[in-house]
Amino acid sequence: MTEEIQRQGTMFIFSAPSGGGKSSVIKKLLKELDDIQLSVSVTTRGMREGEVDGKDYYFISEEKFKELVQDKALYEYVDSDFGPKYGTPKKPVDDLLCAGKDVILDLDYPGVQQLRKLAGNRVKAIALVPPSLRVLRERLINRGTDAADVIERRMNMAEKRVKECEFYDYVIVNDDLDAAVMQAKAVILAARAEKQNLCGLETYVRQVLEDK
Amino acid sequence: MTEEIQRQGTMFIFSAPSGGGKSSVIKKLLKELDDIQLSVSVTTRGMREGEVDGKDYYFISEEKFKELVQDKALYEYVDSDFGPKYGTPKKPVDDLLCAGKDVILDLDYPGVQQLRKLAGNRVKAIALVPPSLRVLRERLINRGTDAADVIERRMNMAEKRVKECEFYDYVIVNDDLDAAVMQAKAVILAARAEKQNLCGLETYVRQVLEDK
């Protein structure tokens, strides 16, 4: 009996403006697909009530963060002078990829750029775009979590995000959640059949030919 | 209301050894997906009973075939000195692609090579491989359409076909038909979200931003 073809995993980066439905899409993907996990970021901000270290974030000190940057142990990071720092640690991601698991990353365009530099052909960047800014504003208002001025700020950011979609590998319009999830799923499943990710293809072919 | 993003279609070439289940996979894809058609080849061989001109093949003369080759009106062709000639006419394929429809082509590796030269980034080549040569032989025997010596010839060809899979963009193991169809479908749907195929992205983004 031939074994399955061994493959290496892919990093799927999802970006969207606030209210773009990114969290809902990612949640569904993680629920409906096997062999895929969400990357857990490191952060220097304090743990909030209900958060779990190693699940929501790896909560680390400023000191430790600097160390990770110096050791080039992060795939990407946001290092603002004010406010907390965030980053994607390489090791847990690489362990998953090597084991043939896919990894979902929730990042904005600067993260995509950094990831591409360090791991170009293992990255697929997916932009979720809303059907219109009007719909996006409605969603933010209906969500009811943001004050009016925060919504305005988010809407200004959204314009930039939507324009950036041209730099992504895939663009998915999030008009209907199920349709968007179906397309995102297709992107992930297709990558699993991509020849460049099938590191065990040679071995597999040998098995197929030997089993006469 | 924003319109859908305009896109150009993709050519999906499927290759497999005889008995590899290519026809069944293609049939299911055409049935289950919208906006996709099978490319109809030209051939110089005579029409067989039950065949329809323009559906099974475009039946043309040797003269006309030569003309198409000279006019570079074929994406690929097999021009053997003995036996009938076959080819893929460009015009109907291009018309479909421009209209945003995808096209499935049933070709072997020489066809893939010719297509890639002429339309590289609009082509995705998918190799269907059997789980083992043993399974392939069983399928050919159970099919009951080939004499023993024909089966032997097919098995010799199969070895070559399986080895060629390393030159394809995607490799799908056809162990279970539904699973193979699901993967092939993912490849097609993913291509529809690929940024390089979204020729109307700029227009779409403008619409999204204008509809505040």
Tab-separated table of C-alpha atoms in Angstrom:
chain	number	residue	atom	x	y	z
A	1	MET	CA	0.000	0.000	0.000
A	2	THR	CA	1.358	3.407	-0.929
A	3	GLU	CA	1.547	6.007	1.807
A	4	GLU	CA	0.213	9.526	1.362
A	5	ILE	CA	2.551	11.978	-0.340
A	6	GLN	CA	4.542	13.863	2.278
A	7	ARG	CA	4.190	17.596	1.990
A	8	GLN	CA	5.309	20.749	3.706
A	9	GLY	CA	2.755	23.168	5.051
A	10	THR	CA	1.970	26.650	3.779
A	11	MET	CA	1.529	29.956	5.623
A	12	PHE	CA	-1.771	31.585	4.768
A	13	ILE	CA	-1.853	35.240	5.727
A	14	PHE	CA	-5.304	36.785	5.989
A	15	SER	CA	-5.693	40.551	5.931
A	16	ALA	CA	-8.842	42.641	6.033
A	17	PRO	CA	-10.047	45.999	7.302
A	18	SER	CA	-11.772	46.067	10.701
A	19	GLY	CA	-15.261	44.690	10.220
A	20	GLY	CA	-14.112	42.819	7.122
A	21	GLY	CA	-15.088	39.493	8.672
A	22	LYS	CA	-11.565	38.134	9.026
A	23	SER	CA	-12.119	36.581	12.452
A	24	SER	CA	-15.309	34.811	11.335
A	25	VAL	CA	-13.622	33.425	8.209
A	26	ILE	CA	-10.583	32.202	10.158
A	27	LYS	CA	-12.754	30.651	12.869
A	28	LYS	CA	-14.730	28.669	10.292
A	29	LEU	CA	-11.607	27.541	8.453
A	30	LEU	CA	-10.049	26.231	11.657
A	31	LYS	CA	-13.257	24.412	12.484
A	32	GLU	CA	-13.899	22.886	9.070
A	33	LEU	CA	-10.348	21.942	8.003
A	34	ASP	CA	-7.902	19.438	9.421
A	35	ASP	CA	-4.169	19.943	9.683
A	36	ILE	CA	-4.234	23.694	10.062
A	37	GLN	CA	-3.550	25.963	13.016
A	38	LEU	CA	-3.583	29.634	13.862
A	39	SER	CA	-0.175	31.160	14.546
A	40	VAL	CA	0.151	32.480	18.095
A	41	SER	CA	1.945	35.826	18.290
A	42	VAL	CA	4.241	37.077	20.996
A	43	THR	CA	3.340	40.395	22.622
A	44	THR	CA	4.746	42.684	25.265
A	45	ARG	CA	1.362	43.895	26.415
A	46	GLY	CA	-0.162	42.618	29.645
A	47	MET	CA	-2.502	39.662	29.770
A	48	ARG	CA	-6.189	40.610	29.844
A	49	GLU	CA	-8.871	38.818	31.782
A	50	GLY	CA	-9.823	35.553	30.167
A	51	GLU	CA	-6.679	35.359	28.012
A	52	VAL	CA	-4.457	32.297	28.157
A	53	ASP	CA	-0.674	32.442	27.711
A	54	GLY	CA	0.350	30.375	24.691
A	55	LYS	CA	-3.170	30.352	23.308
A	56	ASP	CA	-4.179	33.977	22.750
A	57	TYR	CA	-0.591	35.211	22.798
A	58	TYR	CA	2.767	34.350	24.217
A	59	PHE	CA	3.065	37.128	26.783
A	60	ILE	CA	6.708	38.157	27.022
A	61	SER	CA	8.829	40.981	28.467
A	62	GLU	CA	10.327	43.890	26.478
A	63	GLU	CA	13.677	42.341	27.186
A	64	LYS	CA	12.734	38.986	25.731
A	65	PHE	CA	11.174	40.688	22.682
A	66	LYS	CA	14.440	42.513	21.937
A	67	GLU	CA	16.263	39.218	22.254
A	68	LEU	CA	13.961	37.524	19.728
A	69	VAL	CA	14.470	40.374	17.262
A	70	GLN	CA	18.251	40.243	17.679
A	71	ASP	CA	18.274	36.464	17.242
A	72	LYS	CA	16.159	36.808	14.087
A	73	ALA	CA	13.680	34.481	15.742
A	74	LEU	CA	10.637	36.391	14.471
A	75	TYR	CA	9.081	36.124	11.012
A	76	GLU	CA	7.628	39.608	11.345
A	77	TYR	CA	7.103	42.150	14.053
A	78	VAL	CA	5.583	45.512	14.753
A	79	ASP	CA	7.955	47.539	16.864
A	80	SER	CA	6.340	50.817	17.712
A	81	ASP	CA	8.153	53.138	20.095
A	82	PHE	CA	4.937	53.733	21.982
A	83	GLY	CA	2.546	50.961	22.841
A	84	PRO	CA	3.062	47.214	23.023
A	85	LYS	CA	5.063	45.176	20.497
A	86	TYR	CA	3.814	42.170	18.554
A	87	GLY	CA	5.581	39.504	16.531
A	88	THR	CA	5.343	36.048	14.955
A	89	PRO	CA	7.854	33.589	16.435
A	90	LYS	CA	9.496	31.408	13.778
A	91	LYS	CA	9.980	28.204	15.718
A	92	PRO	CA	6.363	27.113	16.336
A	93	VAL	CA	5.405	28.036	12.747
A	94	ASP	CA	8.354	26.130	11.268
A	95	ASP	CA	7.612	23.074	13.410
A	96	LEU	CA	4.061	22.975	12.034
A	97	LEU	CA	5.149	23.497	8.410
A	98	CYS	CA	7.759	20.736	8.642
A	99	ALA	CA	5.135	18.390	10.055
A	100	GLY	CA	3.005	19.084	6.978
A	101	LYS	CA	0.516	21.301	8.792
A	102	ASP	CA	-0.675	24.617	7.425
A	103	VAL	CA	-0.568	27.820	9.449
A	104	ILE	CA	-2.967	30.750	9.357
A	105	LEU	CA	-1.591	34.185	10.204
A	106	ASP	CA	-3.713	37.210	10.953
A	107	LEU	CA	-1.573	40.112	9.767
A	108	ASP	CA	-1.646	43.380	7.865
A	109	TYR	CA	0.328	44.267	4.764
A	110	PRO	CA	3.641	45.106	6.516
A	111	GLY	CA	3.530	41.567	7.911
A	112	VAL	CA	2.972	40.154	4.433
A	113	GLN	CA	6.014	42.034	3.161
A	114	GLN	CA	8.247	40.770	5.965
A	115	LEU	CA	7.022	37.183	5.600
A	116	ARG	CA	7.557	37.218	1.847
A	117	LYS	CA	11.150	38.328	2.310
A	118	LEU	CA	11.896	35.516	4.723
A	119	ALA	CA	9.768	32.691	3.352
A	120	GLY	CA	8.509	33.783	-0.061
A	121	ASN	CA	7.373	30.544	-1.661
A	122	ARG	CA	5.817	29.185	1.520
A	123	VAL	CA	3.494	32.163	1.892
A	124	LYS	CA	0.093	32.825	0.326
A	125	ALA	CA	-1.351	36.231	1.122
A	126	ILE	CA	-5.124	36.543	0.988
A	127	ALA	CA	-6.916	39.884	1.106
A	128	LEU	CA	-10.531	39.890	2.215
A	129	VAL	CA	-12.303	42.910	0.802
A	130	PRO	CA	-15.771	44.168	1.714
A	131	PRO	CA	-18.376	44.669	-1.021
A	132	SER	CA	-18.328	48.417	-0.254
A	133	LEU	CA	-17.161	50.904	2.366
A	134	ARG	CA	-20.833	51.503	3.102
A	135	VAL	CA	-21.356	47.858	4.095
A	136	LEU	CA	-18.195	47.984	6.184
A	137	ARG	CA	-19.399	51.033	8.089
A	138	GLU	CA	-22.761	49.360	8.721
A	139	ARG	CA	-21.005	46.288	10.100
A	140	LEU	CA	-18.870	48.386	12.439
A	141	ILE	CA	-21.905	50.301	13.666
A	142	ASN	CA	-23.948	47.109	14.156
A	143	ARG	CA	-21.087	45.468	16.013
A	144	GLY	CA	-21.633	48.160	18.614
A	145	THR	CA	-18.169	47.903	20.174
A	146	ASP	CA	-16.605	51.116	18.857
A	147	ALA	CA	-17.322	54.789	19.613
A	148	ALA	CA	-18.101	57.036	16.643
A	149	ASP	CA	-14.565	58.487	16.489
A	150	VAL	CA	-13.020	54.994	16.572
A	151	ILE	CA	-15.259	53.976	13.695
A	152	GLU	CA	-14.075	57.005	11.714
A	153	ARG	CA	-10.470	56.036	12.329
A	154	ARG	CA	-11.177	52.458	11.276
A	155	MET	CA	-12.872	53.666	8.113
A	156	ASN	CA	-9.833	55.744	7.187
A	157	MET	CA	-7.606	52.699	7.664
A	158	ALA	CA	-10.058	50.576	5.675
A	159	GLU	CA	-9.556	52.658	2.566
A	160	LYS	CA	-5.831	51.948	2.674
A	161	ARG	CA	-6.383	48.239	3.331
A	162	VAL	CA	-8.775	47.835	0.423
A	163	LYS	CA	-6.325	49.551	-1.942
A	164	GLU	CA	-3.523	47.238	-0.781
A	165	CYS	CA	-5.396	44.160	-2.024
A	166	GLU	CA	-3.633	44.465	-5.375
A	167	PHE	CA	-0.402	43.334	-3.693
A	168	TYR	CA	-1.903	40.068	-2.463
A	169	ASP	CA	-1.815	36.624	-4.072
A	170	TYR	CA	-5.556	36.151	-3.667
A	171	VAL	CA	-8.461	38.544	-3.318
A	172	ILE	CA	-11.710	37.300	-1.825
A	173	VAL	CA	-14.790	39.481	-1.612
A	174	ASN	CA	-16.503	38.946	1.704
A	175	ASP	CA	-20.091	39.667	0.792
A	176	ASP	CA	-21.493	36.358	1.962
A	177	LEU	CA	-19.563	34.612	4.769
A	178	ASP	CA	-20.119	31.052	3.518
A	179	ALA	CA	-19.060	31.922	-0.024
A	180	ALA	CA	-15.932	33.650	1.269
A	181	VAL	CA	-15.075	30.664	3.470
A	182	MET	CA	-15.569	28.300	0.529
A	183	GLN	CA	-13.126	30.303	-1.567
A	184	ALA	CA	-10.580	30.527	1.241
A	185	LYS	CA	-10.883	26.778	1.742
A	186	ALA	CA	-10.244	26.222	-1.965
A	187	VAL	CA	-7.061	28.291	-1.732
A	188	ILE	CA	-5.836	26.172	1.180
A	189	LEU	CA	-6.790	22.798	-0.340
A	190	ALA	CA	-5.296	23.744	-3.708
A	191	ALA	CA	-1.973	24.585	-2.047
A	192	ARG	CA	-1.954	21.087	-0.594
A	193	ALA	CA	-1.908	19.622	-4.121
A	194	GLU	CA	0.718	22.094	-5.360
A	195	LYS	CA	3.779	20.306	-6.633
A	196	GLN	CA	6.205	22.686	-4.897
A	197	ASN	CA	4.763	21.675	-1.524
A	198	LEU	CA	4.970	17.921	-2.123
A	199	CYS	CA	8.409	17.295	-0.676
A	200	GLY	CA	7.788	13.545	-0.674
A	201	LEU	CA	6.740	13.284	-4.326
A	202	GLU	CA	9.814	11.384	-5.500
A	203	THR	CA	9.384	8.746	-2.809
A	204	TYR	CA	5.699	8.510	-3.591
A	205	VAL	CA	6.291	7.993	-7.316
A	206	ARG	CA	8.787	5.241	-6.526
A	207	GLN	CA	6.176	3.491	-4.395
A	208	VAL	CA	3.520	3.771	-7.107
A	209	LEU	CA	5.875	2.273	-9.683
A	210	GLU	CA	7.136	-0.502	-7.429
A	211	ASP	CA	3.681	-1.683	-6.454
A	212	LYS	CA	2.879	-3.535	-9.698
B	1	MET	CA	-24.158	48.045	-5.506
B	2	THR	CA	-20.732	46.804	-6.533
B	3	GLU	CA	-20.496	44.384	-9.451
B	4	GLU	CA	-18.499	41.164	-9.266
B	5	ILE	CA	-14.777	41.466	-9.998
B	6	GLN	CA	-14.125	40.784	-13.673
B	7	ARG	CA	-11.636	38.022	-14.240
B	8	GLN	CA	-10.023	36.124	-17.055
B	9	GLY	CA	-10.378	32.376	-17.240
B	10	THR	CA	-7.682	29.778	-16.731
B	11	MET	CA	-6.764	26.695	-18.774
B	12	PHE	CA	-6.688	23.596	-16.609
B	13	ILE	CA	-4.859	20.741	-18.281
B	14	PHE	CA	-5.561	17.294	-16.879
B	15	SER	CA	-3.201	14.416	-17.607
B	16	ALA	CA	-3.316	10.833	-16.412
B	17	PRO	CA	-2.375	7.373	-17.566
B	18	SER	CA	-5.123	5.278	-19.178
B	19	GLY	CA	-7.356	4.035	-16.403
B	20	GLY	CA	-6.267	6.920	-14.205
B	21	GLY	CA	-9.840	8.174	-13.932
B	22	LYS	CA	-9.317	11.363	-15.890
B	23	SER	CA	-12.627	11.165	-17.785
B	24	SER	CA	-14.623	10.574	-14.597
B	25	VAL	CA	-12.938	13.480	-12.819
B	26	ILE	CA	-13.492	15.845	-15.753
B	27	LYS	CA	-17.109	14.763	-16.144
B	28	LYS	CA	-17.839	15.496	-12.485
B	29	LEU	CA	-16.072	18.859	-12.595
B	30	LEU	CA	-18.114	19.953	-15.625
B	31	LYS	CA	-21.286	18.855	-13.889
B	32	GLU	CA	-20.592	20.402	-10.493
B	33	LEU	CA	-18.966	23.694	-11.491
B	34	ASP	CA	-20.348	26.692	-13.340
B	35	ASP	CA	-18.443	28.774	-15.862
B	36	ILE	CA	-16.201	26.017	-17.115
B	37	GLN	CA	-16.092	24.109	-20.394
B	38	LEU	CA	-14.155	21.310	-22.002
B	39	SER	CA	-11.972	22.353	-24.918
B	40	VAL	CA	-13.016	20.695	-28.187
B	41	SER	CA	-10.067	19.502	-30.283
B	42	VAL	CA	-9.751	19.445	-34.046
B	43	THR	CA	-8.905	16.099	-35.649
B	44	THR	CA	-8.267	14.744	-39.123
B	45	ARG	CA	-9.713	11.342	-38.337
B	46	GLY	CA	-13.160	10.341	-39.589
B	47	MET	CA	-16.268	10.828	-37.509
B	48	ARG	CA	-17.372	7.685	-35.668
B	49	GLU	CA	-20.930	6.634	-35.110
B	50	GLY	CA	-22.602	8.684	-32.437
B	51	GLU	CA	-20.033	11.482	-32.568
B	52	VAL	CA	-21.127	15.054	-33.154
B	53	ASP	CA	-19.039	17.588	-35.067
B	54	GLY	CA	-18.199	20.529	-32.816
B	55	LYS	CA	-19.000	18.567	-29.677
B	56	ASP	CA	-16.723	15.510	-29.628
B	57	TYR	CA	-14.266	17.037	-32.080
B	58	TYR	CA	-14.146	19.513	-34.913
B	59	PHE	CA	-13.658	17.080	-37.805
B	60	ILE	CA	-11.427	18.738	-40.389
B	61	SER	CA	-9.393	17.801	-43.483
B	62	GLU	CA	-5.607	17.299	-43.606
B	63	GLU	CA	-5.504	20.441	-45.721
B	64	LYS	CA	-7.330	22.526	-43.136
B	65	PHE	CA	-5.147	21.113	-40.342
B	66	LYS	CA	-1.989	22.221	-42.166
B	67	GLU	CA	-3.520	25.651	-42.595
B	68	LEU	CA	-4.246	25.958	-38.865
B	69	VAL	CA	-0.656	24.970	-38.047
B	70	GLN	CA	0.747	27.486	-40.536
B	71	ASP	CA	-1.517	30.230	-39.203
B	72	LYS	CA	-0.401	29.423	-35.652
B	73	ALA	CA	-4.076	28.958	-34.848
B	74	LEU	CA	-3.469	25.933	-32.590
B	75	TYR	CA	-2.319	26.022	-28.957
B	76	GLU	CA	-0.866	22.550	-29.297
B	77	TYR	CA	-1.002	19.686	-31.750
B	78	VAL	CA	0.138	16.148	-32.302
B	79	ASP	CA	1.354	15.759	-35.871
B	80	SER	CA	2.302	12.154	-36.446
B	81	ASP	CA	3.304	11.143	-39.974
B	82	PHE	CA	1.106	8.086	-39.713
B	83	GLY	CA	-2.350	8.181	-38.198
B	84	PRO	CA	-4.711	11.088	-37.609
B	85	LYS	CA	-3.681	14.485	-36.308
B	86	TYR	CA	-5.127	16.270	-33.278
B	87	GLY	CA	-4.917	19.849	-32.043
B	88	THR	CA	-6.405	22.506	-29.771
B	89	PRO	CA	-7.751	25.499	-31.720
B	90	LYS	CA	-6.894	28.822	-30.069
B	91	LYS	CA	-9.954	30.863	-30.986
B	92	PRO	CA	-12.708	29.036	-29.036
B	93	VAL	CA	-10.432	28.722	-25.984
B	94	ASP	CA	-9.474	32.402	-26.068
B	95	ASP	CA	-13.099	33.452	-26.449
B	96	LEU	CA	-14.007	31.531	-23.308
B	97	LEU	CA	-11.030	32.852	-21.297
B	98	CYS	CA	-11.800	36.446	-22.262
B	99	ALA	CA	-15.396	35.957	-21.188
B	100	GLY	CA	-14.115	34.883	-17.765
B	101	LYS	CA	-14.855	31.192	-18.293
B	102	ASP	CA	-12.394	28.451	-17.422
B	103	VAL	CA	-11.389	25.754	-19.895
B	104	ILE	CA	-10.486	22.142	-19.200
B	105	LEU	CA	-8.060	20.449	-21.577
B	106	ASP	CA	-7.453	16.728	-21.710
B	107	LEU	CA	-3.827	16.462	-22.842
B	108	ASP	CA	-0.574	14.647	-22.209
B	109	TYR	CA	2.752	16.173	-21.227
B	110	PRO	CA	3.796	17.338	-24.737
B	111	GLY	CA	0.560	19.344	-24.788
B	112	VAL	CA	1.409	20.876	-21.423
B	113	GLN	CA	4.811	21.949	-22.737
B	114	GLN	CA	3.352	23.567	-25.854
B	115	LEU	CA	0.612	25.336	-23.892
B	116	ARG	CA	3.067	26.655	-21.332
B	117	LYS	CA	5.209	28.172	-24.096
B	118	LEU	CA	2.254	29.980	-25.622
B	119	ALA	CA	0.186	30.881	-22.585
B	120	GLY	CA	2.330	30.194	-19.525
B	121	ASN	CA	0.595	32.121	-16.775
B	122	ARG	CA	-2.898	31.201	-17.924
B	123	VAL	CA	-2.205	27.466	-17.657
B	124	LYS	CA	-2.399	25.158	-14.636
B	125	ALA	CA	-1.267	21.615	-15.317
B	126	ILE	CA	-2.710	18.916	-13.088
B	127	ALA	CA	-1.377	15.362	-13.017
B	128	LEU	CA	-3.689	12.660	-11.753
B	129	VAL	CA	-1.668	9.751	-10.431
B	130	PRO	CA	-2.964	6.333	-9.440
B	131	PRO	CA	-2.231	4.960	-5.963
B	132	SER	CA	-0.155	2.199	-7.577
B	133	LEU	CA	0.505	0.525	-10.931
B	134	ARG	CA	-1.220	-2.533	-9.506
B	135	VAL	CA	-4.467	-0.611	-8.973
B	136	LEU	CA	-4.148	0.865	-12.465
B	137	ARG	CA	-3.792	-2.572	-14.035
B	138	GLU	CA	-6.819	-3.821	-12.090
B	139	ARG	CA	-8.867	-0.891	-13.361
B	140	LEU	CA	-7.858	-1.533	-16.960
B	141	ILE	CA	-8.708	-5.235	-16.636
B	142	ASN	CA	-12.058	-4.511	-14.941
B	143	ARG	CA	-12.924	-1.947	-17.612
B	144	GLY	CA	-12.892	-4.887	-20.013
B	145	THR	CA	-12.394	-2.804	-23.155
B	146	ASP	CA	-8.757	-3.649	-23.939
B	147	ALA	CA	-7.078	-6.872	-25.091
B	148	ALA	CA	-4.180	-8.169	-22.979
B	149	ASP	CA	-1.490	-6.775	-25.310
B	150	VAL	CA	-3.155	-3.345	-25.332
B	151	ILE	CA	-3.200	-3.353	-21.536
B	152	GLU	CA	0.532	-4.139	-21.526
B	153	ARG	CA	1.188	-1.237	-23.859
B	154	ARG	CA	-0.915	1.066	-21.662
B	155	MET	CA	0.971	-0.080	-18.572
B	156	ASN	CA	4.298	0.761	-20.210
B	157	MET	CA	3.004	4.234	-21.047
B	158	ALA	CA	1.625	4.604	-17.534
B	159	GLU	CA	5.066	4.330	-15.993
B	160	LYS	CA	6.247	7.277	-18.072
B	161	ARG	CA	3.134	9.323	-17.264
B	162	VAL	CA	3.474	8.779	-13.528
B	163	LYS	CA	7.117	9.859	-13.603
B	164	GLU	CA	6.195	13.015	-15.517
B	165	CYS	CA	4.005	14.235	-12.657
B	166	GLU	CA	6.978	16.087	-11.200
B	167	PHE	CA	6.732	18.581	-14.078
B	168	TYR	CA	3.155	19.529	-13.276
B	169	ASP	CA	1.838	22.422	-11.177
B	170	TYR	CA	-0.435	20.148	-9.165
B	171	VAL	CA	-0.389	16.444	-8.364
B	172	ILE	CA	-3.591	14.753	-7.273
B	173	VAL	CA	-3.673	11.114	-6.204
B	174	ASN	CA	-6.777	9.471	-7.607
B	175	ASP	CA	-7.400	6.809	-5.009
B	176	ASP	CA	-10.950	7.872	-4.212
B	177	LEU	CA	-12.862	9.631	-7.016
B	178	ASP	CA	-14.757	12.075	-4.775
B	179	ALA	CA	-11.631	13.097	-2.922
B	180	ALA	CA	-9.789	13.647	-6.216
B	181	VAL	CA	-12.687	15.711	-7.596
B	182	MET	CA	-12.760	17.790	-4.416
B	183	GLN	CA	-9.057	18.587	-4.779
B	184	ALA	CA	-9.385	19.387	-8.480
B	185	LYS	CA	-12.318	21.654	-7.684
B	186	ALA	CA	-10.227	23.460	-5.078
B	187	VAL	CA	-7.516	24.093	-7.669
B	188	ILE	CA	-10.083	25.606	-10.050
B	189	LEU	CA	-11.873	27.712	-7.423
B	190	ALA	CA	-8.588	28.951	-5.970
B	191	ALA	CA	-7.474	30.140	-9.415
B	192	ARG	CA	-10.646	32.195	-9.593
B	193	ALA	CA	-9.527	34.194	-6.543
B	194	GLU	CA	-5.946	34.554	-7.784
B	195	LYS	CA	-4.984	38.168	-8.127
B	196	GLN	CA	-3.289	37.671	-11.503
B	197	ASN	CA	-6.606	36.512	-12.978
B	198	LEU	CA	-8.633	39.427	-11.638
B	199	CYS	CA	-8.335	41.768	-14.576
B	200	GLY	CA	-11.116	43.964	-13.209
B	201	LEU	CA	-9.641	44.413	-9.726
B	202	GLU	CA	-8.795	48.099	-10.135
B	203	THR	CA	-12.327	48.913	-11.238
B	204	TYR	CA	-13.727	46.837	-8.421
B	205	VAL	CA	-11.618	48.583	-5.780
B	206	ARG	CA	-12.773	51.955	-7.110
B	207	GLN	CA	-16.392	50.860	-6.737
B	208	VAL	CA	-15.827	49.623	-3.192
B	209	LEU	CA	-14.237	52.923	-2.189
B	210	GLU	CA	-16.811	55.102	-3.929
B	211	ASP	CA	-19.767	53.344	-2.335
B	212	LYS	CA	-19.465	54.976	1.115
